[in-house]
């Protein structure tokens, strides 16, 4: 059985807790798909604000 990569989980949790100020437990309890979606949405907003829409976001690499 292959689990979700631990490094990726840490990245997502750090990203969302930093940008959204959600607590660790709330972020960790999100389903993977929902956490990934929130990461993409926050990243997209950051790109728009910084004028870099043509670049891939951190979580689309």
PDB file of N, CA, C and O in Angstrom:
ATOM      1  N   UNK A   1       0.851  -1.177   0.000  1.00  0.00           N
ATOM      2  CA  UNK A   1       0.000   0.000   0.000  1.00  0.00           C
ATOM      3  C   UNK A   1       0.896   1.240   0.000  1.00  0.00           C
ATOM      4  O   UNK A   1       1.814   1.356   0.797  1.00  0.00           O
ATOM      5  N   UNK A   2       0.606   2.152  -0.882  1.00  0.00           N
ATOM      6  CA  UNK A   2       1.370   3.384  -0.999  1.00  0.00           C
ATOM      7  C   UNK A   2       0.569   4.517  -0.372  1.00  0.00           C
ATOM      8  O   UNK A   2      -0.594   4.704  -0.699  1.00  0.00           O
ATOM      9  N   UNK A   3       1.199   5.222   0.554  1.00  0.00           N
ATOM     10  CA  UNK A   3       0.536   6.336   1.215  1.00  0.00           C
ATOM     11  C   UNK A   3       0.837   7.640   0.517  1.00  0.00           C
ATOM     12  O   UNK A   3       1.593   7.709  -0.443  1.00  0.00           O
ATOM     13  N   UNK A   4       0.242   8.680   1.014  1.00  0.00           N
ATOM     14  CA  UNK A   4       0.486  10.015   0.493  1.00  0.00           C
ATOM     15  C   UNK A   4       1.882  10.433   0.931  1.00  0.00           C
ATOM     16  O   UNK A   4       2.249  10.248   2.091  1.00  0.00           O
ATOM     17  N   UNK A   5       2.685  11.015   0.044  1.00  0.00           N
ATOM     18  CA  UNK A   5       4.059  11.382   0.414  1.00  0.00           C
ATOM     19  C   UNK A   5       4.088  12.354   1.595  1.00  0.00           C
ATOM     20  O   UNK A   5       3.450  13.411   1.563  1.00  0.00           O
ATOM     21  N   UNK A   6       4.839  11.994   2.603  1.00  0.00           N
ATOM     22  CA  UNK A   6       4.881  12.789   3.829  1.00  0.00           C
ATOM     23  C   UNK A   6       5.426  14.197   3.585  1.00  0.00           C
ATOM     24  O   UNK A   6       4.913  15.171   4.149  1.00  0.00           O
ATOM     25  N   UNK A   7       6.425  14.320   2.727  1.00  0.00           N
ATOM     26  CA  UNK A   7       6.976  15.648   2.430  1.00  0.00           C
ATOM     27  C   UNK A   7       5.917  16.556   1.816  1.00  0.00           C
ATOM     28  O   UNK A   7       5.828  17.743   2.129  1.00  0.00           O
ATOM     29  N   UNK A   8       5.119  16.002   0.941  1.00  0.00           N
ATOM     30  CA  UNK A   8       4.048  16.774   0.294  1.00  0.00           C
ATOM     31  C   UNK A   8       2.993  17.198   1.322  1.00  0.00           C
ATOM     32  O   UNK A   8       2.504  18.331   1.292  1.00  0.00           O
ATOM     33  N   UNK A   9       2.668  16.304   2.228  1.00  0.00           N
ATOM     34  CA  UNK A   9       1.700  16.630   3.271  1.00  0.00           C
ATOM     35  C   UNK A   9       2.202  17.795   4.125  1.00  0.00           C
ATOM     36  O   UNK A   9       1.457  18.738   4.404  1.00  0.00           O
ATOM     37  N   UNK A  10       3.477  17.764   4.497  1.00  0.00           N
ATOM     38  CA  UNK A  10       4.050  18.863   5.273  1.00  0.00           C
ATOM     39  C   UNK A  10       3.988  20.171   4.491  1.00  0.00           C
ATOM     40  O   UNK A  10       3.689  21.229   5.047  1.00  0.00           O
ATOM     41  N   UNK A  11       4.286  20.125   3.198  1.00  0.00           N
ATOM     42  CA  UNK A  11       4.232  21.330   2.366  1.00  0.00           C
ATOM     43  C   UNK A  11       2.829  21.921   2.344  1.00  0.00           C
ATOM     44  O   UNK A  11       2.644  23.132   2.487  1.00  0.00           O
ATOM     45  N   UNK A  12       1.852  21.077   2.132  1.00  0.00           N
ATOM     46  CA  UNK A  12       0.468  21.554   2.061  1.00  0.00           C
ATOM     47  C   UNK A  12      -0.001  22.138   3.387  1.00  0.00           C
ATOM     48  O   UNK A  12      -0.625  23.203   3.418  1.00  0.00           O
ATOM     49  N   UNK A  13       0.296  21.453   4.466  1.00  0.00           N
ATOM     50  CA  UNK A  13      -0.129  21.935   5.782  1.00  0.00           C
ATOM     51  C   UNK A  13       0.570  23.260   6.106  1.00  0.00           C
ATOM     52  O   UNK A  13      -0.071  24.213   6.557  1.00  0.00           O
ATOM     53  N   UNK A  14       1.860  23.340   5.845  1.00  0.00           N
ATOM     54  CA  UNK A  14       2.598  24.582   6.105  1.00  0.00           C
ATOM     55  C   UNK A  14       2.049  25.723   5.258  1.00  0.00           C
ATOM     56  O   UNK A  14       1.873  26.851   5.745  1.00  0.00           O
ATOM     57  N   UNK A  15       1.774  25.443   4.003  1.00  0.00           N
ATOM     58  CA  UNK A  15       1.262  26.460   3.087  1.00  0.00           C
ATOM     59  C   UNK A  15      -0.067  27.022   3.567  1.00  0.00           C
ATOM     60  O   UNK A  15      -0.263  28.243   3.663  1.00  0.00           O
ATOM     61  N   UNK A  16      -0.993  26.146   3.891  1.00  0.00           N
ATOM     62  CA  UNK A  16      -2.330  26.604   4.298  1.00  0.00           C
ATOM     63  C   UNK A  16      -2.335  27.244   5.683  1.00  0.00           C
ATOM     64  O   UNK A  16      -3.037  28.237   5.895  1.00  0.00           O
ATOM     65  N   UNK A  17      -1.577  26.708   6.601  1.00  0.00           N
ATOM     66  CA  UNK A  17      -1.553  27.332   7.925  1.00  0.00           C
ATOM     67  C   UNK A  17      -0.893  28.708   7.852  1.00  0.00           C
ATOM     68  O   UNK A  17      -1.315  29.631   8.544  1.00  0.00           O
ATOM     69  N   UNK A  18       0.094  28.855   6.990  1.00  0.00           N
ATOM     70  CA  UNK A  18       0.772  30.146   6.844  1.00  0.00           C
ATOM     71  C   UNK A  18      -0.145  31.184   6.195  1.00  0.00           C
ATOM     72  O   UNK A  18      -0.290  32.298   6.686  1.00  0.00           O
ATOM     73  N   UNK A  19      -0.774  30.811   5.084  1.00  0.00           N
ATOM     74  CA  UNK A  19      -1.562  31.796   4.335  1.00  0.00           C
ATOM     75  C   UNK A  19      -2.971  32.011   4.870  1.00  0.00           C
ATOM     76  O   UNK A  19      -3.510  33.101   4.778  1.00  0.00           O
ATOM     77  N   UNK A  20      -3.597  30.971   5.379  1.00  0.00           N
ATOM     78  CA  UNK A  20      -4.980  31.101   5.822  1.00  0.00           C
ATOM     79  C   UNK A  20      -5.114  31.207   7.335  1.00  0.00           C
ATOM     80  O   UNK A  20      -6.208  31.457   7.835  1.00  0.00           O
ATOM     81  N   UNK A  21      -4.032  30.949   8.048  1.00  0.00           N
ATOM     82  CA  UNK A  21      -4.035  31.028   9.510  1.00  0.00           C
ATOM     83  C   UNK A  21      -5.020  30.036  10.114  1.00  0.00           C
ATOM     84  O   UNK A  21      -5.611  30.301  11.160  1.00  0.00           O
ATOM     85  N   UNK A  22      -5.221  28.931   9.404  1.00  0.00           N
ATOM     86  CA  UNK A  22      -6.038  27.854   9.965  1.00  0.00           C
ATOM     87  C   UNK A  22      -5.146  27.046  10.885  1.00  0.00           C
ATOM     88  O   UNK A  22      -3.946  26.952  10.681  1.00  0.00           O
ATOM     89  N   UNK A  23      -5.760  26.434  11.880  1.00  0.00           N
ATOM     90  CA  UNK A  23      -4.899  25.659  12.774  1.00  0.00           C
ATOM     91  C   UNK A  23      -4.508  24.323  12.152  1.00  0.00           C
ATOM     92  O   UNK A  23      -5.161  23.809  11.247  1.00  0.00           O
ATOM     93  N   UNK A  24      -3.417  23.810  12.648  1.00  0.00           N
ATOM     94  CA  UNK A  24      -2.808  22.593  12.133  1.00  0.00           C
ATOM     95  C   UNK A  24      -3.798  21.434  12.045  1.00  0.00           C
ATOM     96  O   UNK A  24      -3.885  20.742  11.032  1.00  0.00           O
ATOM     97  N   UNK A  25      -4.567  21.237  13.087  1.00  0.00           N
ATOM     98  CA  UNK A  25      -5.491  20.107  13.133  1.00  0.00           C
ATOM     99  C   UNK A  25      -6.572  20.240  12.063  1.00  0.00           C
ATOM    100  O   UNK A  25      -6.918  19.262  11.398  1.00  0.00           O
ATOM    101  N   UNK A  26      -7.082  21.437  11.881  1.00  0.00           N
ATOM    102  CA  UNK A  26      -8.123  21.652  10.875  1.00  0.00           C
ATOM    103  C   UNK A  26      -7.591  21.338   9.480  1.00  0.00           C
ATOM    104  O   UNK A  26      -8.263  20.683   8.680  1.00  0.00           O
ATOM    105  N   UNK A  27      -6.386  21.789   9.181  1.00  0.00           N
ATOM    106  CA  UNK A  27      -5.797  21.547   7.855  1.00  0.00           C
ATOM    107  C   UNK A  27      -5.488  20.065   7.672  1.00  0.00           C
ATOM    108  O   UNK A  27      -5.775  19.477   6.630  1.00  0.00           O
ATOM    109  N   UNK A  28      -4.944  19.467   8.688  1.00  0.00           N
ATOM    110  CA  UNK A  28      -4.574  18.057   8.602  1.00  0.00           C
ATOM    111  C   UNK A  28      -5.798  17.157   8.449  1.00  0.00           C
ATOM    112  O   UNK A  28      -5.724  16.104   7.815  1.00  0.00           O
ATOM    113  N   UNK A  29      -6.931  17.580   8.972  1.00  0.00           N
ATOM    114  CA  UNK A  29      -8.149  16.765   8.882  1.00  0.00           C
ATOM    115  C   UNK A  29      -8.888  16.912   7.558  1.00  0.00           C
ATOM    116  O   UNK A  29      -9.848  16.186   7.319  1.00  0.00           O
ATOM    117  N   UNK A  30      -8.454  17.819   6.698  1.00  0.00           N
ATOM    118  CA  UNK A  30      -9.085  17.933   5.385  1.00  0.00           C
ATOM    119  C   UNK A  30      -8.749  16.700   4.552  1.00  0.00           C
ATOM    120  O   UNK A  30      -7.660  16.138   4.663  1.00  0.00           O
ATOM    121  N   UNK A  31      -9.668  16.291   3.707  1.00  0.00           N
ATOM    122  CA  UNK A  31      -9.376  15.226   2.747  1.00  0.00           C
ATOM    123  C   UNK A  31      -8.309  15.742   1.796  1.00  0.00           C
ATOM    124  O   UNK A  31      -8.242  16.946   1.525  1.00  0.00           O
ATOM    125  N   UNK A  32      -7.517  14.847   1.297  1.00  0.00           N
ATOM    126  CA  UNK A  32      -6.420  15.254   0.417  1.00  0.00           C
ATOM    127  C   UNK A  32      -6.901  16.142  -0.736  1.00  0.00           C
ATOM    128  O   UNK A  32      -6.311  17.186  -1.013  1.00  0.00           O
ATOM    129  N   UNK A  33      -7.954  15.728  -1.418  1.00  0.00           N
ATOM    130  CA  UNK A  33      -8.435  16.482  -2.582  1.00  0.00           C
ATOM    131  C   UNK A  33      -8.838  17.905  -2.191  1.00  0.00           C
ATOM    132  O   UNK A  33      -8.561  18.862  -2.924  1.00  0.00           O
ATOM    133  N   UNK A  34      -9.492  18.039  -1.048  1.00  0.00           N
ATOM    134  CA  UNK A  34      -9.904  19.369  -0.609  1.00  0.00           C
ATOM    135  C   UNK A  34      -8.696  20.208  -0.200  1.00  0.00           C
ATOM    136  O   UNK A  34      -8.616  21.385  -0.541  1.00  0.00           O
ATOM    137  N   UNK A  35      -7.733  19.628   0.494  1.00  0.00           N
ATOM    138  CA  UNK A  35      -6.516  20.357   0.885  1.00  0.00           C
ATOM    139  C   UNK A  35      -5.744  20.795  -0.351  1.00  0.00           C
ATOM    140  O   UNK A  35      -5.280  21.930  -0.447  1.00  0.00           O
ATOM    141  N   UNK A  36      -5.651  19.921  -1.315  1.00  0.00           N
ATOM    142  CA  UNK A  36      -4.959  20.235  -2.563  1.00  0.00           C
ATOM    143  C   UNK A  36      -5.667  21.372  -3.294  1.00  0.00           C
ATOM    144  O   UNK A  36      -5.024  22.277  -3.834  1.00  0.00           O
ATOM    145  N   UNK A  37      -6.974  21.356  -3.288  1.00  0.00           N
ATOM    146  CA  UNK A  37      -7.754  22.412  -3.940  1.00  0.00           C
ATOM    147  C   UNK A  37      -7.520  23.754  -3.265  1.00  0.00           C
ATOM    148  O   UNK A  37      -7.329  24.777  -3.929  1.00  0.00           O
ATOM    149  N   UNK A  38      -7.514  23.771  -1.936  1.00  0.00           N
ATOM    150  CA  UNK A  38      -7.258  25.020  -1.209  1.00  0.00           C
ATOM    151  C   UNK A  38      -5.859  25.538  -1.509  1.00  0.00           C
ATOM    152  O   UNK A  38      -5.656  26.749  -1.686  1.00  0.00           O
ATOM    153  N   UNK A  39      -4.901  24.647  -1.588  1.00  0.00           N
ATOM    154  CA  UNK A  39      -3.526  25.063  -1.927  1.00  0.00           C
ATOM    155  C   UNK A  39      -3.502  25.716  -3.309  1.00  0.00           C
ATOM    156  O   UNK A  39      -2.862  26.754  -3.508  1.00  0.00           O
ATOM    157  N   UNK A  40      -4.178  25.114  -4.258  1.00  0.00           N
ATOM    158  CA  UNK A  40      -4.207  25.663  -5.614  1.00  0.00           C
ATOM    159  C   UNK A  40      -4.893  27.025  -5.653  1.00  0.00           C
ATOM    160  O   UNK A  40      -4.431  27.944  -6.333  1.00  0.00           O
ATOM    161  N   UNK A  41      -5.995  27.163  -4.917  1.00  0.00           N
ATOM    162  CA  UNK A  41      -6.721  28.431  -4.910  1.00  0.00           C
ATOM    163  C   UNK A  41      -5.894  29.554  -4.271  1.00  0.00           C
ATOM    164  O   UNK A  41      -5.831  30.661  -4.797  1.00  0.00           O
ATOM    165  N   UNK A  42      -5.264  29.269  -3.154  1.00  0.00           N
ATOM    166  CA  UNK A  42      -4.430  30.283  -2.494  1.00  0.00           C
ATOM    167  C   UNK A  42      -3.256  30.648  -3.395  1.00  0.00           C
ATOM    168  O   UNK A  42      -2.917  31.827  -3.550  1.00  0.00           O
ATOM    169  N   UNK A  43      -2.666  29.661  -4.010  1.00  0.00           N
ATOM    170  CA  UNK A  43      -1.541  29.917  -4.897  1.00  0.00           C
ATOM    171  C   UNK A  43      -1.969  30.777  -6.086  1.00  0.00           C
ATOM    172  O   UNK A  43      -1.262  31.696  -6.488  1.00  0.00           O
ATOM    173  N   UNK A  44      -3.145  30.501  -6.634  1.00  0.00           N
ATOM    174  CA  UNK A  44      -3.671  31.274  -7.768  1.00  0.00           C
ATOM    175  C   UNK A  44      -3.896  32.741  -7.359  1.00  0.00           C
ATOM    176  O   UNK A  44      -3.559  33.658  -8.104  1.00  0.00           O
ATOM    177  N   UNK A  45      -4.437  32.957  -6.192  1.00  0.00           N
ATOM    178  CA  UNK A  45      -4.645  34.328  -5.698  1.00  0.00           C
ATOM    179  C   UNK A  45      -3.304  35.042  -5.543  1.00  0.00           C
ATOM    180  O   UNK A  45      -3.154  36.194  -5.958  1.00  0.00           O
ATOM    181  N   UNK A  46      -2.331  34.349  -4.972  1.00  0.00           N
ATOM    182  CA  UNK A  46      -0.998  34.952  -4.806  1.00  0.00           C
ATOM    183  C   UNK A  46      -0.382  35.314  -6.144  1.00  0.00           C
ATOM    184  O   UNK A  46       0.265  36.351  -6.276  1.00  0.00           O
ATOM    185  N   UNK A  47      -0.569  34.477  -7.137  1.00  0.00           N
ATOM    186  CA  UNK A  47      -0.034  34.759  -8.464  1.00  0.00           C
ATOM    187  C   UNK A  47      -0.689  35.993  -9.070  1.00  0.00           C
ATOM    188  O   UNK A  47      -0.019  36.835  -9.665  1.00  0.00           O
ATOM    189  N   UNK A  48      -1.997  36.109  -8.931  1.00  0.00           N
ATOM    190  CA  UNK A  48      -2.700  37.275  -9.466  1.00  0.00           C
ATOM    191  C   UNK A  48      -2.219  38.552  -8.784  1.00  0.00           C
ATOM    192  O   UNK A  48      -1.994  39.565  -9.435  1.00  0.00           O
ATOM    193  N   UNK A  49      -2.070  38.496  -7.472  1.00  0.00           N
ATOM    194  CA  UNK A  49      -1.633  39.665  -6.726  1.00  0.00           C
ATOM    195  C   UNK A  49      -0.208  40.075  -7.072  1.00  0.00           C
ATOM    196  O   UNK A  49       0.130  41.255  -7.020  1.00  0.00           O
ATOM    197  N   UNK A  50       0.599  39.099  -7.446  1.00  0.00           N
ATOM    198  CA  UNK A  50       1.993  39.413  -7.767  1.00  0.00           C
ATOM    199  C   UNK A  50       2.213  39.642  -9.256  1.00  0.00           C
ATOM    200  O   UNK A  50       3.331  39.921  -9.679  1.00  0.00           O
ATOM    201  N   UNK A  51       1.126  39.517 -10.053  1.00  0.00           N
ATOM    202  CA  UNK A  51       1.232  39.759 -11.483  1.00  0.00           C
ATOM    203  C   UNK A  51       1.923  38.658 -12.245  1.00  0.00           C
ATOM    204  O   UNK A  51       2.330  38.839 -13.381  1.00  0.00           O
ATOM    205  N   UNK A  52       2.035  37.486 -11.660  1.00  0.00           N
ATOM    206  CA  UNK A  52       2.734  36.382 -12.310  1.00  0.00           C
ATOM    207  C   UNK A  52       1.814  35.261 -12.729  1.00  0.00           C
ATOM    208  O   UNK A  52       2.108  34.105 -12.483  1.00  0.00           O
ATOM    209  N   UNK A  53       0.715  35.576 -13.404  1.00  0.00           N
ATOM    210  CA  UNK A  53      -0.255  34.546 -13.763  1.00  0.00           C
ATOM    211  C   UNK A  53       0.293  33.516 -14.736  1.00  0.00           C
ATOM    212  O   UNK A  53      -0.197  32.405 -14.798  1.00  0.00           O
ATOM    213  N   UNK A  54       1.307  33.879 -15.528  1.00  0.00           N
ATOM    214  CA  UNK A  54       1.818  32.938 -16.522  1.00  0.00           C
ATOM    215  C   UNK A  54       2.700  31.852 -15.907  1.00  0.00           C
ATOM    216  O   UNK A  54       2.922  30.822 -16.508  1.00  0.00           O
ATOM    217  N   UNK A  55       3.155  32.066 -14.688  1.00  0.00           N
ATOM    218  CA  UNK A  55       4.005  31.067 -14.039  1.00  0.00           C
ATOM    219  C   UNK A  55       3.147  29.981 -13.415  1.00  0.00           C
ATOM    220  O   UNK A  55       2.028  30.231 -12.988  1.00  0.00           O
ATOM    221  N   UNK A  56       3.677  28.780 -13.342  1.00  0.00           N
ATOM    222  CA  UNK A  56       2.983  27.711 -12.649  1.00  0.00           C
ATOM    223  C   UNK A  56       3.059  27.973 -11.152  1.00  0.00           C
ATOM    224  O   UNK A  56       4.051  28.489 -10.652  1.00  0.00           O
ATOM    225  N   UNK A  57       2.000  27.630 -10.447  1.00  0.00           N
ATOM    226  CA  UNK A  57       2.034  27.829  -9.010  1.00  0.00           C
ATOM    227  C   UNK A  57       2.821  26.712  -8.349  1.00  0.00           C
ATOM    228  O   UNK A  57       3.138  25.701  -8.947  1.00  0.00           O
ATOM    229  N   UNK A  58       3.128  26.919  -7.094  1.00  0.00           N
ATOM    230  CA  UNK A  58       3.944  25.998  -6.314  1.00  0.00           C
ATOM    231  C   UNK A  58       3.375  24.579  -6.346  1.00  0.00           C
ATOM    232  O   UNK A  58       4.102  23.609  -6.434  1.00  0.00           O
ATOM    233  N   UNK A  59       2.082  24.450  -6.308  1.00  0.00           N
ATOM    234  CA  UNK A  59       1.460  23.140  -6.228  1.00  0.00           C
ATOM    235  C   UNK A  59       1.074  22.576  -7.584  1.00  0.00           C
ATOM    236  O   UNK A  59       0.506  21.517  -7.660  1.00  0.00           O
ATOM    237  N   UNK A  60       1.407  23.235  -8.669  1.00  0.00           N
ATOM    238  CA  UNK A  60       1.166  22.687  -9.998  1.00  0.00           C
ATOM    239  C   UNK A  60       2.450  22.180 -10.628  1.00  0.00           C
ATOM    240  O   UNK A  60       2.438  21.707 -11.734  1.00  0.00           O
ATOM    241  N   UNK A  61       3.554  22.293  -9.941  1.00  0.00           N
ATOM    242  CA  UNK A  61       4.847  21.861 -10.498  1.00  0.00           C
ATOM    243  C   UNK A  61       4.898  20.365 -10.673  1.00  0.00           C
ATOM    244  O   UNK A  61       4.211  19.613 -10.112  1.00  0.00           O
TER     245      UNK A  61
END
